[in-house]
mmCIF file of C-alpha atoms in Angstrom:
data_model
loop_
_atom_site.group_PDB
_atom_site.id
_atom_site.type_symbol
_atom_site.label_atom_id
_atom_site.label_comp_id
_atom_site.label_asym_id
_atom_site.label_seq_id
_atom_site.Cartn_x
_atom_site.Cartn_y
_atom_site.Cartn_z
ATOM 1 C CA MET A 1218 -33.279 -24.758 15.576
ATOM 2 C CA LYS A 1219 -35.190 -23.350 18.580
ATOM 3 C CA LYS A 1220 -32.282 -24.072 20.911
ATOM 4 C CA GLU A 1221 -29.819 -22.458 18.554
ATOM 5 C CA PHE A 1222 -32.030 -19.362 18.271
ATOM 6 C CA LEU A 1223 -32.263 -19.015 22.045
ATOM 7 C CA GLN A 1224 -28.501 -19.279 22.390
ATOM 8 C CA LYS A 1225 -28.118 -16.322 20.070
ATOM 9 C CA VAL A 1226 -30.856 -14.226 21.681
ATOM 10 C CA ILE A 1227 -29.896 -14.679 25.341
ATOM 11 C CA PRO A 1228 -26.615 -12.659 25.140
ATOM 12 C CA VAL A 1229 -28.511 -9.794 23.483
ATOM 13 C CA LEU A 1230 -31.173 -9.819 26.200
ATOM 14 C CA SER A 1231 -28.460 -9.866 28.850
ATOM 15 C CA LEU A 1232 -26.876 -6.797 27.298
ATOM 16 C CA LEU A 1233 -30.181 -4.951 27.236
ATOM 17 C CA LEU A 1234 -30.938 -5.830 30.866
ATOM 18 C CA THR A 1235 -27.462 -4.704 31.919
ATOM 19 C CA LEU A 1236 -27.940 -1.310 30.287
ATOM 20 C CA VAL A 1237 -31.408 -0.839 31.759
ATOM 21 C CA CYS A 1238 -30.353 -1.831 35.291
ATOM 22 C CA THR A 1239 -27.114 0.146 35.411
ATOM 23 C CA ALA A 1240 -28.832 3.240 36.791
ATOM 24 C CA CYS A 1241 -30.614 1.115 39.423
ATOM 25 C CA SER A 1242 -27.460 -0.147 41.100
ATOM 26 C CA GLY A 1243 -25.608 1.756 43.805
ATOM 27 C CA LYS A 1244 -26.005 5.482 44.184
ATOM 28 C CA GLU A 1245 -28.781 7.259 42.311
ATOM 29 C CA ILE A 1246 -27.614 9.439 39.446
ATOM 30 C CA GLY A 1247 -29.740 12.536 39.203
ATOM 31 C CA ASN A 1248 -33.448 11.923 38.627
ATOM 32 C CA PRO A 1249 -34.081 8.133 38.750
ATOM 33 C CA GLU A 1250 -37.099 8.635 36.456
ATOM 34 C CA LYS A 1251 -34.976 10.230 33.768
ATOM 35 C CA LEU A 1252 -33.730 8.206 30.820
ATOM 36 C CA LEU A 1253 -29.945 8.338 30.991
ATOM 37 C CA LEU A 1254 -29.071 6.684 27.692
ATOM 38 C CA SER A 1255 -31.058 5.238 24.799
ATOM 39 C CA LEU A 1256 -29.239 3.664 21.827
ATOM 40 C CA ASN A 1257 -31.638 2.355 19.189
ATOM 41 C CA PHE A 1258 -28.965 1.486 16.587
ATOM 42 C CA ASP A 1259 -31.380 2.553 13.849
ATOM 43 C CA GLU A 1260 -28.952 4.777 11.952
ATOM 44 C CA GLY A 1261 -28.806 2.349 9.036
ATOM 45 C CA SER A 1262 -25.426 3.547 7.757
ATOM 46 C CA GLY A 1263 -22.298 5.388 8.779
ATOM 47 C CA ASN A 1264 -20.131 4.807 11.827
ATOM 48 C CA GLN A 1265 -21.902 6.907 14.446
ATOM 49 C CA VAL A 1266 -24.504 5.863 17.009
ATOM 50 C CA LEU A 1267 -26.987 8.412 18.376
ATOM 51 C CA ASP A 1268 -28.547 8.747 21.808
ATOM 52 C CA SER A 1269 -32.263 9.148 21.135
ATOM 53 C CA GLY A 1270 -32.669 10.300 24.737
ATOM 54 C CA GLY A 1271 -30.662 13.390 23.909
ATOM 55 C CA GLN A 1272 -28.311 13.097 26.891
ATOM 56 C CA ALA A 1273 -25.088 11.972 25.175
ATOM 57 C CA GLN A 1274 -23.180 13.214 22.192
ATOM 58 C CA PRO A 1275 -23.000 10.990 19.071
ATOM 59 C CA ALA A 1276 -20.331 8.320 19.473
ATOM 60 C CA GLU A 1277 -18.168 6.597 16.893
ATOM 61 C CA VAL A 1278 -18.578 2.863 16.390
ATOM 62 C CA LYS A 1279 -15.117 1.284 16.516
ATOM 63 C CA TYR A 1280 -15.795 -1.485 13.997
ATOM 64 C CA LEU A 1281 -12.830 -3.752 13.281
ATOM 65 C CA PHE A 1282 -12.986 -3.460 9.497
ATOM 66 C CA THR A 1283 -13.940 0.199 9.110
ATOM 67 C CA ASN A 1284 -11.783 1.517 6.258
ATOM 68 C CA ALA A 1285 -10.049 -1.863 6.289
ATOM 69 C CA THR A 1286 -7.296 -0.693 8.603
ATOM 70 C CA ALA A 1287 -7.544 -3.171 11.455
ATOM 71 C CA ASN A 1288 -4.900 -5.668 12.467
ATOM 72 C CA GLY A 1289 -1.611 -4.930 10.827
ATOM 73 C CA THR A 1290 -2.330 -1.548 9.300
ATOM 74 C CA GLU A 1291 1.347 -0.731 8.982
ATOM 75 C CA HIS A 1292 2.252 -4.054 7.388
ATOM 76 C CA ILE A 1293 2.433 -2.942 3.775
ATOM 77 C CA THR A 1294 2.654 -5.347 0.859
ATOM 78 C CA ALA A 1295 5.078 -3.589 -1.440
ATOM 79 C CA ILE A 1296 4.432 -2.739 -5.065
ATOM 80 C CA ALA A 1297 7.698 -0.831 -5.329
ATOM 81 C CA GLY A 1298 10.037 0.698 -2.797
ATOM 82 C CA GLN A 1299 13.506 1.909 -1.959
ATOM 83 C CA TYR A 1300 13.590 3.312 1.545
ATOM 84 C CA ASN A 1301 15.053 3.537 5.014
ATOM 85 C CA LYS A 1302 12.325 4.537 7.455
ATOM 86 C CA GLU A 1303 14.728 5.148 10.364
ATOM 87 C CA LYS A 1304 16.678 7.682 8.321
ATOM 88 C CA LYS A 1305 13.466 9.007 6.731
ATOM 89 C CA GLN A 1306 14.724 8.366 3.223
ATOM 90 C CA GLY A 1307 13.194 7.002 0.030
ATOM 91 C CA PHE A 1308 9.682 5.859 -0.809
ATOM 92 C CA LEU A 1309 7.333 2.896 -0.493
ATOM 93 C CA LEU A 1310 4.183 2.260 -2.511
ATOM 94 C CA GLY A 1311 2.015 -0.678 -1.548
ATOM 95 C CA TYR A 1312 -1.233 -1.859 -0.055
ATOM 96 C CA GLN A 1313 -2.547 -3.057 3.270
ATOM 97 C CA ARG A 1314 -3.888 -6.585 3.775
ATOM 98 C CA TYR A 1315 -7.417 -5.685 2.628
ATOM 99 C CA GLY A 1316 -6.223 -3.878 -0.498
ATOM 100 C CA ARG A 1317 -6.109 -0.310 0.802
ATOM 101 C CA LEU A 1318 -3.372 1.632 -0.991
ATOM 102 C CA CYS A 1319 -0.586 3.377 0.904
ATOM 103 C CA PHE A 1320 2.174 5.753 -0.226
ATOM 104 C CA GLN A 1321 5.045 6.602 2.119
ATOM 105 C CA VAL A 1322 7.901 9.036 1.538
ATOM 106 C CA GLY A 1323 10.931 10.201 3.506
ATOM 107 C CA THR A 1324 12.210 13.780 3.198
ATOM 108 C CA GLY A 1325 15.169 13.313 5.503
ATOM 109 C CA GLU A 1326 13.330 15.212 8.231
ATOM 110 C CA GLU A 1327 9.898 13.581 8.071
ATOM 111 C CA TRP A 1328 8.380 10.211 7.172
ATOM 112 C CA LEU A 1329 5.118 11.046 5.406
ATOM 113 C CA THR A 1330 2.299 8.526 5.013
ATOM 114 C CA LEU A 1331 -0.749 8.787 2.778
ATOM 115 C CA TRP A 1332 -3.592 6.241 2.895
ATOM 116 C CA ALA A 1333 -6.196 5.890 0.163
ATOM 117 C CA ASP A 1334 -9.614 6.963 1.371
ATOM 118 C CA GLY A 1335 -11.991 5.207 -0.983
ATOM 119 C CA GLU A 1336 -12.189 1.941 -2.883
ATOM 120 C CA ASN A 1337 -9.632 -0.770 -2.284
ATOM 121 C CA LEU A 1338 -7.841 -2.723 -5.005
ATOM 122 C CA HIS A 1339 -10.204 -4.942 -6.981
ATOM 123 C CA LYS A 1340 -9.452 -8.647 -6.676
ATOM 124 C CA TYR A 1341 -9.058 -10.722 -9.838
ATOM 125 C CA GLU A 1342 -8.990 -7.583 -12.003
ATOM 126 C CA TRP A 1343 -6.363 -5.261 -13.428
ATOM 127 C CA ASN A 1344 -5.868 -2.111 -11.361
ATOM 128 C CA HIS A 1345 -4.104 1.073 -12.457
ATOM 129 C CA VAL A 1346 -2.274 2.603 -9.477
ATOM 130 C CA ALA A 1347 -0.445 5.933 -9.446
ATOM 131 C CA ALA A 1348 1.326 7.755 -6.612
ATOM 132 C CA VAL A 1349 2.523 11.343 -6.935
ATOM 133 C CA PHE A 1350 4.875 13.356 -4.718
ATOM 134 C CA ASP A 1351 4.815 16.992 -5.811
ATOM 135 C CA GLY A 1352 7.100 19.077 -3.609
ATOM 136 C CA LYS A 1353 6.683 22.127 -5.828
ATOM 137 C CA SER A 1354 2.945 22.377 -5.192
ATOM 138 C CA GLY A 1355 3.129 20.795 -1.723
ATOM 139 C CA ASP A 1356 0.970 17.773 -2.425
ATOM 140 C CA MET A 1357 1.008 13.961 -2.184
ATOM 141 C CA SER A 1358 -1.711 12.003 -3.975
ATOM 142 C CA LEU A 1359 -2.842 8.468 -4.784
ATOM 143 C CA TYR A 1360 -4.920 7.384 -7.772
ATOM 144 C CA LEU A 1361 -6.776 4.120 -8.362
ATOM 145 C CA ASN A 1362 -8.024 3.447 -11.880
ATOM 146 C CA GLY A 1363 -7.868 7.128 -12.776
ATOM 147 C CA GLU A 1364 -9.775 8.329 -9.710
ATOM 148 C CA LEU A 1365 -8.227 10.351 -6.897
ATOM 149 C CA ALA A 1366 -8.091 7.928 -3.950
ATOM 150 C CA GLY A 1367 -6.174 9.979 -1.395
ATOM 151 C CA GLU A 1368 -4.474 13.339 -1.000
ATOM 152 C CA ARG A 1369 -2.568 15.280 1.653
ATOM 153 C CA SER A 1370 -0.672 18.536 1.926
ATOM 154 C CA ILE A 1371 3.079 18.624 2.505
ATOM 155 C CA ASP A 1372 5.580 21.440 2.961
ATOM 156 C CA THR A 1373 6.101 23.383 -0.236
ATOM 157 C CA GLY A 1374 9.584 22.742 -1.551
ATOM 158 C CA ALA A 1375 9.881 19.330 0.133
ATOM 159 C CA ALA A 1376 11.840 16.657 -1.714
ATOM 160 C CA ILE A 1377 12.315 12.913 -1.418
ATOM 161 C CA ALA A 1378 15.581 12.125 0.332
ATOM 162 C CA PRO A 1379 17.263 9.372 -1.713
ATOM 163 C CA ALA A 1380 17.895 6.067 0.032
ATOM 164 C CA GLU A 1381 21.045 5.432 -1.976
ATOM 165 C CA LYS A 1382 22.287 2.530 0.151
ATOM 166 C CA GLU A 1383 19.016 0.608 -0.234
ATOM 167 C CA LYS A 1384 17.993 -1.613 -3.137
ATOM 168 C CA LEU A 1385 15.070 -0.695 -5.346
ATOM 169 C CA LEU A 1386 12.757 -3.703 -5.046
ATOM 170 C CA ILE A 1387 9.654 -4.425 -7.115
ATOM 171 C CA GLY A 1388 7.003 -6.640 -5.520
ATOM 172 C CA LYS A 1389 8.875 -7.141 -2.259
ATOM 173 C CA ASP A 1390 9.395 -5.092 0.881
ATOM 174 C CA ALA A 1391 13.099 -4.921 1.679
ATOM 175 C CA HIS A 1392 12.258 -4.419 5.352
ATOM 176 C CA GLY A 1393 9.354 -6.837 5.534
ATOM 177 C CA GLU A 1394 8.972 -9.375 8.293
ATOM 178 C CA SER A 1395 10.359 -12.876 7.871
ATOM 179 C CA ILE A 1396 9.727 -16.241 9.426
ATOM 180 C CA ALA A 1397 11.356 -19.609 8.902
ATOM 181 C CA ALA A 1398 8.956 -20.440 6.069
ATOM 182 C CA GLY A 1399 9.524 -17.229 4.123
ATOM 183 C CA SER A 1400 8.942 -13.486 3.958
ATOM 184 C CA TYR A 1401 5.836 -11.413 4.546
ATOM 185 C CA GLN A 1402 4.690 -8.462 2.429
ATOM 186 C CA MET A 1403 5.382 -10.171 -0.899
ATOM 187 C CA PHE A 1404 3.266 -8.927 -3.804
ATOM 188 C CA SER A 1405 0.610 -11.495 -4.732
ATOM 189 C CA GLY A 1406 -0.668 -11.100 -8.277
ATOM 190 C CA TYR A 1407 0.286 -9.954 -11.744
ATOM 191 C CA MET A 1408 2.187 -6.738 -12.433
ATOM 192 C CA ASP A 1409 2.635 -4.997 -15.764
ATOM 193 C CA GLU A 1410 3.952 -1.659 -17.094
ATOM 194 C CA LEU A 1411 5.517 -0.244 -13.953
ATOM 195 C CA LYS A 1412 6.909 3.271 -14.485
ATOM 196 C CA ILE A 1413 8.807 5.621 -12.177
ATOM 197 C CA TYR A 1414 9.171 9.258 -13.244
ATOM 198 C CA GLY A 1415 11.598 11.922 -12.106
ATOM 199 C CA LYS A 1416 8.823 14.506 -12.196
ATOM 200 C CA ALA A 1417 5.321 14.815 -10.779
ATOM 201 C CA LEU A 1418 2.667 13.844 -13.330
ATOM 202 C CA ASP A 1419 -0.477 15.951 -13.467
ATOM 203 C CA LYS A 1420 -3.963 14.531 -13.020
ATOM 204 C CA GLU A 1421 -4.799 14.675 -16.725
ATOM 205 C CA THR A 1422 -1.789 12.523 -17.615
ATOM 206 C CA ILE A 1423 -2.633 9.944 -14.956
ATOM 207 C CA VAL A 1424 -6.277 9.751 -16.024
ATOM 208 C CA ALA A 1425 -5.201 9.330 -19.652
ATOM 209 C CA GLN A 1426 -2.839 6.492 -18.730
ATOM 210 C CA ALA A 1427 -5.581 4.777 -16.728
ATOM 211 C CA SER A 1428 -8.212 5.050 -19.478
ATOM 212 C CA PHE A 1429 -7.495 1.793 -21.262
ATOM 213 C CA GLN A 1430 -9.547 -1.337 -21.755
ATOM 214 C CA ALA A 1431 -7.892 -3.869 -19.492
ATOM 215 C CA PRO A 1432 -8.405 -7.472 -20.578
ATOM 216 C CA GLU A 1433 -10.282 -9.797 -18.285
ATOM 217 C CA ILE A 1434 -8.182 -12.270 -16.358
ATOM 218 C CA ALA A 1435 -9.329 -15.863 -16.394
ATOM 219 C CA TYR A 1436 -9.200 -17.445 -12.966
ATOM 220 C CA GLU A 1437 -7.257 -20.358 -14.455
ATOM 221 C CA ASP A 1438 -4.469 -17.909 -15.280
ATOM 222 C CA ILE A 1439 -4.055 -16.699 -11.712
ATOM 223 C CA GLY A 1440 -5.360 -19.563 -9.586
ATOM 224 C CA LEU A 1441 -2.684 -21.720 -7.991
ATOM 225 C CA GLN A 1442 -2.415 -25.195 -9.434
ATOM 226 C CA ASN A 1443 -1.977 -28.122 -7.082
ATOM 227 C CA ILE A 1444 1.657 -29.154 -7.554
ATOM 228 C CA LEU A 1445 1.899 -30.972 -4.222
ATOM 229 C CA THR A 1446 -0.400 -33.921 -4.908
ATOM 230 C CA GLU A 1447 2.487 -36.271 -5.624
ATOM 231 C CA ASP A 1448 4.655 -34.952 -2.795
ATOM 232 C CA ILE A 1449 5.280 -38.000 -0.612
ATOM 233 C CA TYR A 1450 5.902 -35.746 2.389
ATOM 234 C CA LYS A 1451 2.573 -33.911 2.145
ATOM 235 C CA THR A 1452 -0.252 -35.408 4.173
ATOM 236 C CA GLN A 1453 -3.211 -35.925 1.853
ATOM 237 C CA PHE A 1454 -5.809 -35.082 4.474
ATOM 238 C CA HIS A 1455 -4.070 -32.048 5.971
ATOM 239 C CA GLY A 1456 -5.654 -28.719 5.065
ATOM 240 C CA GLY A 1457 -3.319 -26.445 3.148
ATOM 241 C CA PRO A 1458 -2.818 -24.394 -0.025
ATOM 242 C CA TYR A 1459 -1.993 -25.866 -3.422
ATOM 243 C CA GLN A 1460 1.353 -24.104 -3.337
ATOM 244 C CA HIS A 1461 3.527 -22.174 -0.885
ATOM 245 C CA TRP A 1462 2.707 -21.930 2.821
ATOM 246 C CA MET A 1463 -0.048 -20.732 5.100
ATOM 247 C CA ASN A 1464 -0.514 -20.917 8.835
ATOM 248 C CA GLU A 1465 -2.603 -23.790 10.259
ATOM 249 C CA PRO A 1466 -5.645 -23.734 7.922
ATOM 250 C CA HIS A 1467 -6.897 -26.926 9.610
ATOM 251 C CA ALA A 1468 -7.007 -25.374 13.080
ATOM 252 C CA PRO A 1469 -10.746 -24.501 13.081
ATOM 253 C CA VAL A 1470 -11.488 -28.128 12.150
#
C-alpha cells in the first residue's frame, strides 16, 4: 500500500517542483522574488482556475468530459432524420454518445446546429424529447422532459429546405459511419409515440405533452439476454456482449 501511494504522489510532486523551478531556469523574468503564478485549485466547482498571486487572468480547465462533448461530438445517434448536410437540406434529431441532445437543420443556405445545454438523456428511463424549428419567430429550441434544454436564434423567415431525395429514417442515421460488423449511430433503446408536425409547437403544448406519468422500465425488459451461449463458434472465455458486437472488450485484460 505504501509503495502504491508513493507511486501516485511522486508525479504530483514532480509537477509542483517543475512549476516552482521554472522561473529559476535561464534568464530572470522581472523580479526573481516575485511570485509569477500560484494555482491552488481550491475553486471547488466550475471550469475555471484562478491565480491567487493575481498575475494571470482566470483560465478555463479543458476537461475531457465537460458538457459531455469530447471524442466524437459530431457523431450523432439518430432519433429521426431526413437530411443532406452537403446540400444543407433537411433535419436531424439525435444525441451524442453521452446522451447530450442535438438538433440540426438545413435551410439550403446554412446548416444550423443546436446542442442541449443542460441535463443529458436519463438512462434506463423514459425521456420526452421535443425539437422545434420556428422560422416565423426566428428560434430553434430543444426540450427534455418538458424543460427547455437548448435554444438559439435563427434568421426570421428561415425555413427547412426539404431533402426530398433522402429517406426519412427513424432510429438510424442515413449517413452514419459503417464498418464490416455493422453501422454506427444506431438508436439503442425503446421508442414510443414519435410525432412530426408541420408547424412549430409552442412551449405550453410541449410541456403538456411531457407531463405524463411514464411507467418504470424493468431492467429485464431492456437488458440484452445471452443468446450466444450455445454458439459453437463463440469462445466461452472471450470477453464480449451477450448480443451484437463491440470492439475488443478483453483488451485491458
